[in-house]
Short mmCIF file of C-alpha atoms in Angstrom, two decimals:
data_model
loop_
_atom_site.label_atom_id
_atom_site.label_comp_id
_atom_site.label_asym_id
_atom_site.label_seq_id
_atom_site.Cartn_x
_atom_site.Cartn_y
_atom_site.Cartn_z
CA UNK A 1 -39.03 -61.33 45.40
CA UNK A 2 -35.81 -60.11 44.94
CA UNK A 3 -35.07 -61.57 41.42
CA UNK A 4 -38.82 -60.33 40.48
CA UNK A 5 -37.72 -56.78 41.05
CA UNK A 6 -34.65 -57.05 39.10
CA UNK A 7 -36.07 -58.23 36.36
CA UNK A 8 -39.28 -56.10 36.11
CA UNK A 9 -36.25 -53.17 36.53
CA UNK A 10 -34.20 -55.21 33.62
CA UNK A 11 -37.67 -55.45 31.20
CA UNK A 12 -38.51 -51.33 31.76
CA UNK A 13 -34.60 -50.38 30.72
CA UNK A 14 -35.34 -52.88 27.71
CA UNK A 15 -38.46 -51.10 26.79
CA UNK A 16 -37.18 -47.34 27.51
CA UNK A 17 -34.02 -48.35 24.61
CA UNK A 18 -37.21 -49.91 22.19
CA UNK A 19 -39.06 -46.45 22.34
CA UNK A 20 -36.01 -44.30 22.06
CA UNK A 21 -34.74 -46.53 19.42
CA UNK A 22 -38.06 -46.31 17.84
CA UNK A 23 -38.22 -42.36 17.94
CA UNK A 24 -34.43 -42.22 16.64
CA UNK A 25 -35.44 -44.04 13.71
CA UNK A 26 -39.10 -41.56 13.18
CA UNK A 27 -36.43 -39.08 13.54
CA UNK A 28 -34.17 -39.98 10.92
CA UNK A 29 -37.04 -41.40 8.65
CA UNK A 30 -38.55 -37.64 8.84
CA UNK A 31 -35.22 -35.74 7.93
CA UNK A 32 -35.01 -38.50 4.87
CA UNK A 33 -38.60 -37.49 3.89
CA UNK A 34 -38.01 -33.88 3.87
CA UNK A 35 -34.36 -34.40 1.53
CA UNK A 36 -36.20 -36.51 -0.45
CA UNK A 37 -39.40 -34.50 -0.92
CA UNK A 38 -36.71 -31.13 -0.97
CA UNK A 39 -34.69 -32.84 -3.92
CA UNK A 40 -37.46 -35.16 -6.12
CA UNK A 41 -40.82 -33.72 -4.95
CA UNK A 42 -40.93 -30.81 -7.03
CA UNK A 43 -44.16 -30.59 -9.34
CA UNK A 44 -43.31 -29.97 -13.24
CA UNK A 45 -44.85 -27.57 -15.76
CA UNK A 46 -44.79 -28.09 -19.06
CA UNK A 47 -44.18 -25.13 -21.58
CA UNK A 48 -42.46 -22.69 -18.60
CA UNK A 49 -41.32 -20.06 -20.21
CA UNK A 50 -38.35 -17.44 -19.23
CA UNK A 51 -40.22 -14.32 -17.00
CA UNK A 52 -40.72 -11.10 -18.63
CA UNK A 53 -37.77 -9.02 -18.51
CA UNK A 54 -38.70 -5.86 -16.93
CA UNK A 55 -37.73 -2.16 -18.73
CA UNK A 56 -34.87 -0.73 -16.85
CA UNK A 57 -34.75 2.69 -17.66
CA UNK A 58 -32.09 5.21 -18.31
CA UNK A 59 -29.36 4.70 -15.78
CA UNK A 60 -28.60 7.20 -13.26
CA UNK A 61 -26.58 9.70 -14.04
CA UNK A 62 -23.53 9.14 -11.66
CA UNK A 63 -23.76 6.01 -12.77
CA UNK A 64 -23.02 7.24 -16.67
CA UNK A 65 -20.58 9.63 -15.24
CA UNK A 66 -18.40 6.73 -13.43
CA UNK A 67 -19.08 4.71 -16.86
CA UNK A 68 -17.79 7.35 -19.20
CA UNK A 69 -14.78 7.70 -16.54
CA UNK A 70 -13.46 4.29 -16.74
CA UNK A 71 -14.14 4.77 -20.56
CA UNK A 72 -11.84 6.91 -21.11
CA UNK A 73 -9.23 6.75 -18.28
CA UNK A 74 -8.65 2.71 -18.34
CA UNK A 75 -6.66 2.96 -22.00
CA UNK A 76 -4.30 4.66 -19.63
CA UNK A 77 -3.49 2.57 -16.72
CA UNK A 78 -1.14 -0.19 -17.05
CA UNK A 79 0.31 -3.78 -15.34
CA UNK A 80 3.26 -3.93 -14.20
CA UNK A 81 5.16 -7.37 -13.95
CA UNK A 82 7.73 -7.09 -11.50
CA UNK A 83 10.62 -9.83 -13.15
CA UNK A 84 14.23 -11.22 -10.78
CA UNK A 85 16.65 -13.60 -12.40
CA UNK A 86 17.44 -16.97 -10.93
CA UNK A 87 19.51 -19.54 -12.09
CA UNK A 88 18.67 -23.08 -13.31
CA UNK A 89 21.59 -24.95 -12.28
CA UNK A 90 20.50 -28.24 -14.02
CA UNK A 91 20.64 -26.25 -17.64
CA UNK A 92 22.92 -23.30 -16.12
CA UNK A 93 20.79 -20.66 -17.41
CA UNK A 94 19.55 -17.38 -16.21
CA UNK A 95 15.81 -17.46 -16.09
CA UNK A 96 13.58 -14.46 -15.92
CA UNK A 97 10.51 -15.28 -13.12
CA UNK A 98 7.62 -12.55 -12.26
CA UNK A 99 8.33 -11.75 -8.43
CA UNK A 100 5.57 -9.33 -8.14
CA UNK A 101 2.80 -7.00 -9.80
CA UNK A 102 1.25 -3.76 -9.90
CA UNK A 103 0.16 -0.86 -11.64
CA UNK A 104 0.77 2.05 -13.23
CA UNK A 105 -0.22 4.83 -15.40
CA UNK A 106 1.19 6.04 -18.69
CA UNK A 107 3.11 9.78 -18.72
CA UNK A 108 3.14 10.58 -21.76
CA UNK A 109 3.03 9.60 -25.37
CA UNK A 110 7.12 8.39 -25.73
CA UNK A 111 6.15 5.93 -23.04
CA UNK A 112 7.12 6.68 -19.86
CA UNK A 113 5.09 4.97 -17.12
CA UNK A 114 5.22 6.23 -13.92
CA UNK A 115 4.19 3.55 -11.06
CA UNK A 116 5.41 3.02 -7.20
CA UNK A 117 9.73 2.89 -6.24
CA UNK A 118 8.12 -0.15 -4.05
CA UNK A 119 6.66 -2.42 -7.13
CA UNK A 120 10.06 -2.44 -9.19
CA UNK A 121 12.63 -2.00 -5.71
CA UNK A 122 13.64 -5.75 -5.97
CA UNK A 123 12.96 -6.59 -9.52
CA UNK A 124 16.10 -6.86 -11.85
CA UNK A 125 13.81 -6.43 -14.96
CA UNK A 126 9.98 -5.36 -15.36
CA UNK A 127 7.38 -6.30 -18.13
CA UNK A 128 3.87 -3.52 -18.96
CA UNK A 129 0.84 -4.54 -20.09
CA UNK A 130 -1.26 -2.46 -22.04
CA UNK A 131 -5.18 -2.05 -22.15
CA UNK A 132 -5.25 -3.45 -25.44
CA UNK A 133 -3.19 -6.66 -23.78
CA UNK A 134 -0.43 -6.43 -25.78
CA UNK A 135 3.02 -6.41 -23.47
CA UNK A 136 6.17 -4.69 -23.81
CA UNK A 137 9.68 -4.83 -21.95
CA UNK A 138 10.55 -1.58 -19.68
CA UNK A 139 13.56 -0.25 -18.34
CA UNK A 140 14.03 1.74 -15.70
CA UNK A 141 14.27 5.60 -16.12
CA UNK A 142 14.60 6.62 -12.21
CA UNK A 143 13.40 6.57 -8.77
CA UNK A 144 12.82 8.97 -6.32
CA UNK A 145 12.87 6.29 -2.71
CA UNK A 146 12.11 9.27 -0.46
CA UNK A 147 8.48 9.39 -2.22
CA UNK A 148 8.01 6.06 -3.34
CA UNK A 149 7.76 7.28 -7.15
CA UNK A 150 9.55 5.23 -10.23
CA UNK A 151 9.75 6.28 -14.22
CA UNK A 152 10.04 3.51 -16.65
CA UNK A 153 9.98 3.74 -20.37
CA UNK A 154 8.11 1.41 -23.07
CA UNK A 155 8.91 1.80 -27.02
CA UNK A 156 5.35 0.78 -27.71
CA UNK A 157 3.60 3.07 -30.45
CA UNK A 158 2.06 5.90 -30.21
CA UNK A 159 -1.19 5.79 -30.56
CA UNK A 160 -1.22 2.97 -27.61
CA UNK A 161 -0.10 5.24 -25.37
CA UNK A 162 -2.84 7.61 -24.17
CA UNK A 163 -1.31 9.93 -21.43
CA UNK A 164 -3.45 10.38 -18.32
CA UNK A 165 -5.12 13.53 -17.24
CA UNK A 166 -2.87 15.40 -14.39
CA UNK A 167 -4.78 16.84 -11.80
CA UNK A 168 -3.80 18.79 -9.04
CA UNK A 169 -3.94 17.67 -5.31
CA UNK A 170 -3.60 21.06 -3.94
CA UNK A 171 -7.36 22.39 -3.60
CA UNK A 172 -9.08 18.90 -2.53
CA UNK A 173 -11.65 18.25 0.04
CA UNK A 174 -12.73 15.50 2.47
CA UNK A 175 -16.05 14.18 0.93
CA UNK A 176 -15.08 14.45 -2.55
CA UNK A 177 -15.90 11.64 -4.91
CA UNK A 178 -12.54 8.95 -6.04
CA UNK A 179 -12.01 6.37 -8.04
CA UNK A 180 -9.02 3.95 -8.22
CA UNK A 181 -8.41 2.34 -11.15
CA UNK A 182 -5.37 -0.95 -10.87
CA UNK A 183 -4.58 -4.51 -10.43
CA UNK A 184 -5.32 -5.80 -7.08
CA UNK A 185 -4.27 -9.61 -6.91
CA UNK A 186 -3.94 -9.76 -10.70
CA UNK A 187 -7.08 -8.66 -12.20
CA UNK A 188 -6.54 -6.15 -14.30
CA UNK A 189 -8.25 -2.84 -15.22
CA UNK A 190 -10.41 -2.93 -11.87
CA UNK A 191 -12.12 -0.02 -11.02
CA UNK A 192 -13.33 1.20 -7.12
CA UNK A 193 -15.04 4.05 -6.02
CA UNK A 194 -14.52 5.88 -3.16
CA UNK A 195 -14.17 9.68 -1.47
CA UNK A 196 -11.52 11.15 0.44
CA UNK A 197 -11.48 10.09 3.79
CA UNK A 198 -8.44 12.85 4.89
CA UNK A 199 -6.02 14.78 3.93
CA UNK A 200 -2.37 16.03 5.04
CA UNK A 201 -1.52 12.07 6.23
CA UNK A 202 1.42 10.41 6.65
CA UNK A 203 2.91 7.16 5.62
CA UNK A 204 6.56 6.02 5.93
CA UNK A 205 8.44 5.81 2.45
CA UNK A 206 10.67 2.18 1.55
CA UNK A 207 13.63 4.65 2.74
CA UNK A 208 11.69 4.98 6.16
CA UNK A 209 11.47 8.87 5.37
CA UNK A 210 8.22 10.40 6.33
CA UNK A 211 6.04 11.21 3.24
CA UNK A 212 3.56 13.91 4.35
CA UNK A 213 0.82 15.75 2.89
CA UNK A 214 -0.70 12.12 1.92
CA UNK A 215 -4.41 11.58 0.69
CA UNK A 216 -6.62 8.92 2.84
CA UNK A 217 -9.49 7.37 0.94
CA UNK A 218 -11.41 4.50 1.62
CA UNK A 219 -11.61 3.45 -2.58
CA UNK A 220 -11.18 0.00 -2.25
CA UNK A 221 -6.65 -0.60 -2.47
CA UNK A 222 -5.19 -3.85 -2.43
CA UNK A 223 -1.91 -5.28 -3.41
CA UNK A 224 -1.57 -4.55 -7.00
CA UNK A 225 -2.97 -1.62 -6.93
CA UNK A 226 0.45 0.18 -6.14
CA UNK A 227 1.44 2.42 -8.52
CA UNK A 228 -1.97 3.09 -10.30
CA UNK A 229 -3.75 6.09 -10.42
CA UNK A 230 -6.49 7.74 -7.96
CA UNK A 231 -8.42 9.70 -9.70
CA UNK A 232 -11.31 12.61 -9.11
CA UNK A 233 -14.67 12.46 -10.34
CA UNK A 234 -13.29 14.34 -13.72
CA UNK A 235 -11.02 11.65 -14.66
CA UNK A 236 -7.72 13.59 -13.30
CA UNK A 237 -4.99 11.98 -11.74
CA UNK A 238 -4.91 13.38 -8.11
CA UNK A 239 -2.66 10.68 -6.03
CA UNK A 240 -0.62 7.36 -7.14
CA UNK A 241 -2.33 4.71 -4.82
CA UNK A 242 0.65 3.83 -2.36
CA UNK A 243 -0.26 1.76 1.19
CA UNK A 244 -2.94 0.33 3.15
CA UNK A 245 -3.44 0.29 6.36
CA UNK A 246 -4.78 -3.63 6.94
CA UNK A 247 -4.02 -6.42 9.85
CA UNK A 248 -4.84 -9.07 7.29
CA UNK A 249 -2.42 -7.07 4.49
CA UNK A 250 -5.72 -6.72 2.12
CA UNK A 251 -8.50 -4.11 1.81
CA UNK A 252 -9.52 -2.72 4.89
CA UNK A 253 -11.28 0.56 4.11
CA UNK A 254 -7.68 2.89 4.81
CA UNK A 255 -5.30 3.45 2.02
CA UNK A 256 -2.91 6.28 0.87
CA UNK A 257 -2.15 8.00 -2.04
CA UNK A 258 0.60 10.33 -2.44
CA UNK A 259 -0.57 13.95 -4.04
CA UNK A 260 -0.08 14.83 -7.43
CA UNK A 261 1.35 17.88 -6.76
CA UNK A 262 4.53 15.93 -5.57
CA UNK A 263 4.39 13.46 -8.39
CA UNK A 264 4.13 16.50 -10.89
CA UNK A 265 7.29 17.98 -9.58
CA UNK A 266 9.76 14.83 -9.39
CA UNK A 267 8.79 12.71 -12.74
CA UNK A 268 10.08 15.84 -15.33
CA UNK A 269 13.54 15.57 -13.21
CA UNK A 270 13.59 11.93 -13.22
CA UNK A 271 13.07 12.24 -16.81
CA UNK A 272 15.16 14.73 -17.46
CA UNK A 273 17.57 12.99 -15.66
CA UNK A 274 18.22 16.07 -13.03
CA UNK A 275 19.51 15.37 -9.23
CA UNK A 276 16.75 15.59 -7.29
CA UNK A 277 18.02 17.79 -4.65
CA UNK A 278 16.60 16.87 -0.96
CA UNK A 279 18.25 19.16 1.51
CA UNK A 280 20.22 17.68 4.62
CA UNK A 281 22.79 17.93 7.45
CA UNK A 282 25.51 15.60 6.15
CA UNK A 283 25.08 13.98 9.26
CA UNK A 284 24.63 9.50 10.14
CA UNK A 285 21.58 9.29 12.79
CA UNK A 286 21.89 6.92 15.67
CA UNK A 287 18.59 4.73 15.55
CA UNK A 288 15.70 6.31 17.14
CA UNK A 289 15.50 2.75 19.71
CA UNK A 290 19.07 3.25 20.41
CA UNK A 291 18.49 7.00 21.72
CA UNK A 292 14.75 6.14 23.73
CA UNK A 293 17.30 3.15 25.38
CA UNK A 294 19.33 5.79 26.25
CA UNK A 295 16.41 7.32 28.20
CA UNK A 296 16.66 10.42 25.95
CA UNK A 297 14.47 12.49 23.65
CA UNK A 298 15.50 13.74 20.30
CA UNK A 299 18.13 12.87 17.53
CA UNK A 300 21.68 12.02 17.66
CA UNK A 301 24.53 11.67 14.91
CA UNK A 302 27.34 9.54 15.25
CA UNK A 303 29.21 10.88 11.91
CA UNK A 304 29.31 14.01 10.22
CA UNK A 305 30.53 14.84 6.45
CA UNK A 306 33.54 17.00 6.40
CA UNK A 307 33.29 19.98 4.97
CA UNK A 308 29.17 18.93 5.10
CA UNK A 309 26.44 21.59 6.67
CA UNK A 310 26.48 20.25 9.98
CA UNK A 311 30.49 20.15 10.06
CA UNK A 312 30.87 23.61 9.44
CA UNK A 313 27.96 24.54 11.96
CA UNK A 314 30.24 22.67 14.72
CA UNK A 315 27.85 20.37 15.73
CA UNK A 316 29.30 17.27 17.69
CA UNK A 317 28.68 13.41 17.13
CA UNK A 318 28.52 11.05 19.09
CA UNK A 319 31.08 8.42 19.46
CA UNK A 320 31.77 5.46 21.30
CA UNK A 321 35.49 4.45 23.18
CA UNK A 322 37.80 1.43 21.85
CA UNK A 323 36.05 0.00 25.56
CA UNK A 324 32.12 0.69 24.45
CA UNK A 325 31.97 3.60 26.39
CA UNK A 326 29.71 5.99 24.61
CA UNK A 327 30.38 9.17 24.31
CA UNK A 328 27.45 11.39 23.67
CA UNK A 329 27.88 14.66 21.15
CA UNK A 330 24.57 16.85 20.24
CA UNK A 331 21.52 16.03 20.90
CA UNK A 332 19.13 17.75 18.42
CA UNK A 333 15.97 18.59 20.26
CA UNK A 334 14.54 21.47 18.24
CA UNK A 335 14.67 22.70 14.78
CA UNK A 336 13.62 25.96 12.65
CA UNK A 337 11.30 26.59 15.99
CA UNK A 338 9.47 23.20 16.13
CA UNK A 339 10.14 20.37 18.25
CA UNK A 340 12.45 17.37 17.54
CA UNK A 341 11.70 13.62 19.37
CA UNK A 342 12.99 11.66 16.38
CA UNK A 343 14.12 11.42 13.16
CA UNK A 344 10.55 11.94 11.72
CA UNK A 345 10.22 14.81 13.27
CA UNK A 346 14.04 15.99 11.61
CA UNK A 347 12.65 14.94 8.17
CA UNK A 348 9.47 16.66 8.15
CA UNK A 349 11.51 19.74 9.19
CA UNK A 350 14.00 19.52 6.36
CA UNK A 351 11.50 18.64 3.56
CA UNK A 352 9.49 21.78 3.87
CA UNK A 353 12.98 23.52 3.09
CA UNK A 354 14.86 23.89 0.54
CA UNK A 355 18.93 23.55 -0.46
CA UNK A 356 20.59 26.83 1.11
CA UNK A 357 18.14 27.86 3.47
CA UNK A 358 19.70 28.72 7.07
CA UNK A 359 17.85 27.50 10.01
CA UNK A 360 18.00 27.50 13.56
CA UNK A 361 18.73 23.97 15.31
CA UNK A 362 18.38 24.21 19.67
CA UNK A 363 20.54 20.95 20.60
CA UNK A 364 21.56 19.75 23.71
CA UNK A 365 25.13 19.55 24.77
CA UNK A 366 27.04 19.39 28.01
CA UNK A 367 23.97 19.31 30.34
CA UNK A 368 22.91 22.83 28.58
CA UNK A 369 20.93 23.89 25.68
CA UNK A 370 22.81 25.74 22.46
CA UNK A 371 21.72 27.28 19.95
CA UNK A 372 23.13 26.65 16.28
CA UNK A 373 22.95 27.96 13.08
CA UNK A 374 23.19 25.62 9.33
CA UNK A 375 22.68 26.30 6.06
CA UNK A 376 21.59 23.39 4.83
CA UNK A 377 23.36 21.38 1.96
CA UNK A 378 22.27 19.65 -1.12
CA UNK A 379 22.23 15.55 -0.19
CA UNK A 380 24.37 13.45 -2.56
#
């Protein structure tokens, strides 16, 4: 009895595999059917002939606008080849290589470009490329860090060098229609559309001084469109497209331009080849993490220029013992009447003044407040 019941249990397992092996293979034999049918079970026409293509219509009339835009303001921008020399040590040769690109827009009709300090920073040499593709050498004019602007010049000929449009950046409005015209990721004379997104922002310059007054759209920037042009629904240069503000480091609906207005003032000095005078303290700053470390709140200097603004104020720096000790001189905690909690907040303070103006600086020193007056010198 025993064996009988083992094997009627042995002959039901054999028959539950048969039927699942038999549905597996239905299964399979049903999703080959349907490929099959999907790839060679169409049914033919002869004589098909291409659909009627349906009368568009006049196109809209932003859409002309945004057209007639890119018309006339592409001729202008340009691509910029970033170039840095290394050496082939098997032929021991200098060789040029492209490091990085971006873009730019032409000045005026002698060929000055103007374009980002950040695209050319680490080049050694720099290559344009026109509209009409042709490409000419550049060299370097000047640079303004503190604002992320650089001049180059191009002896190209005249009549392919169209200057831009200048706007102005002063009377804009959130809401109002962009468009950013570059080279993001190589591809040249790419045009997004955008608004502004906000106004009076902030970004941090190569020189890690504050640039303020900043325009936020959300135009589509991406790497290699630094240095070319943002533009307002007239075809005016209002910002050069600067930063983005991206986790991934590509488009992410935030980038900066900085105004026109600022770009209007510093390229005729850079071309003129004036000092660009940025008012200062002649003072070193100690790192803003060394002072929070410190457990304090504001700016100190461990250096001042003799005979420099801050010098003849008699403001103290700090200094440190041949044993480490550290020896702590001013702390700046206020200036011309507005708080000071870093060097950002310094900068901002000294770039809405000029060379020569006197202002009041409250600074901490001995356990007690003091209040100081500088006339503040031109920065070398």
């Amino acid at each position: 009895m025993e064996w009988d019941h083992e094997q009627s249990h042995r002959a039901g397992r054999a028959q539950a595999r048969s039927v699942l092996t038999f549905l597996l293979v239905v299964l399979v034999a049903l999703m080959l059917y349907r490929e099959v049918r999907f790839w060679f079970g169409g049914v033919h026409e002869r004589g098909a002939l291409p659909r009627v293509v349906t009368a568009r219509g006049d196109l809209a009339a932003d859409e002309k606008s945004t057209i007639d835009l890119f018309k006339k303001v592409s001729p202008c921008v340009v691509y910029i080849t970033s170039l840095s020399v290394q050496q082939d040590l098997f032929r021991f040769r200098a060789l040029e290589v492209p490091q990085g690109t971006g873009s730019g827009f032409i000045w005026d009709e002698k060929g000055y470009v103007v374009t980002n300090f950040h695209v050319i920073a680490e080049a050694t040499a720099a290559n344009v490329t026109l509209a009409d593709r042709s490409t000419w050498p550049a060299k370097l004019v000047g640079v303004e860090p503190d604002k992320d602007i650089a001049v180059l010049k191009i002896d190209a000929p005249t009549g392919s060098l169209p200057p831009i449009p200048i706007g102005t950046s002063a009377d804009l409005q959130v809401g109002q229609k962009v468009f950013a015209i570059g080279n993001p990721f190589g591809f040249d004379q790419t045009l997004t559309t955008g608004v502004i997104s906000g106004l009076g922002r902030e970004i941090v310059s190569a020189t890690r001084r504050p640039i303020q007054g900043v325009i936020q759209t959300d135009a589509a920037i991406n790497p290699g469109n630094s240095g070319g042009p943002l533009l307002d629904s007239a075809g005016r240069v209002i910002g050069i497209n600067t930063a983005i503000v991206s986790p991934s480091g590509a488009y992410a609906g935030i980038g900066f331009a900085v105004p026109v207005d600022v770009v209007n003032r510093i390229v005729p000095k850079i071309i003129s080849g004036e000092h660009i005078e940025k008012p200062g303290l002649g003072i070193a700053l100690v790192d803003d993490n060394i002072v929070r470390r410190l457990g304090l709140e504001g700016v100190l200097f461990y250096a001042v220029t003799p005979g420099g603004a801050a010098d003849k104020a008699g403001l103290r720096p700090t200094s440190q013992t041949p044993r480490g000790q550290i020896l702590l001189g001013d702390l700046i905690v206020a200036a011309d009447g507005k708080p000071v909690r870093n060097s950002n907040d310094l900068y901002r303070v000294l770039d809405s003044h000029d060379v020569g103006d006197r202002l009041g600086f409250t600074v901490v020193r001995d356990d007690r407040k003091v209040e100081v007056q500088v006339t503040l010198q031109a920065l070398p």
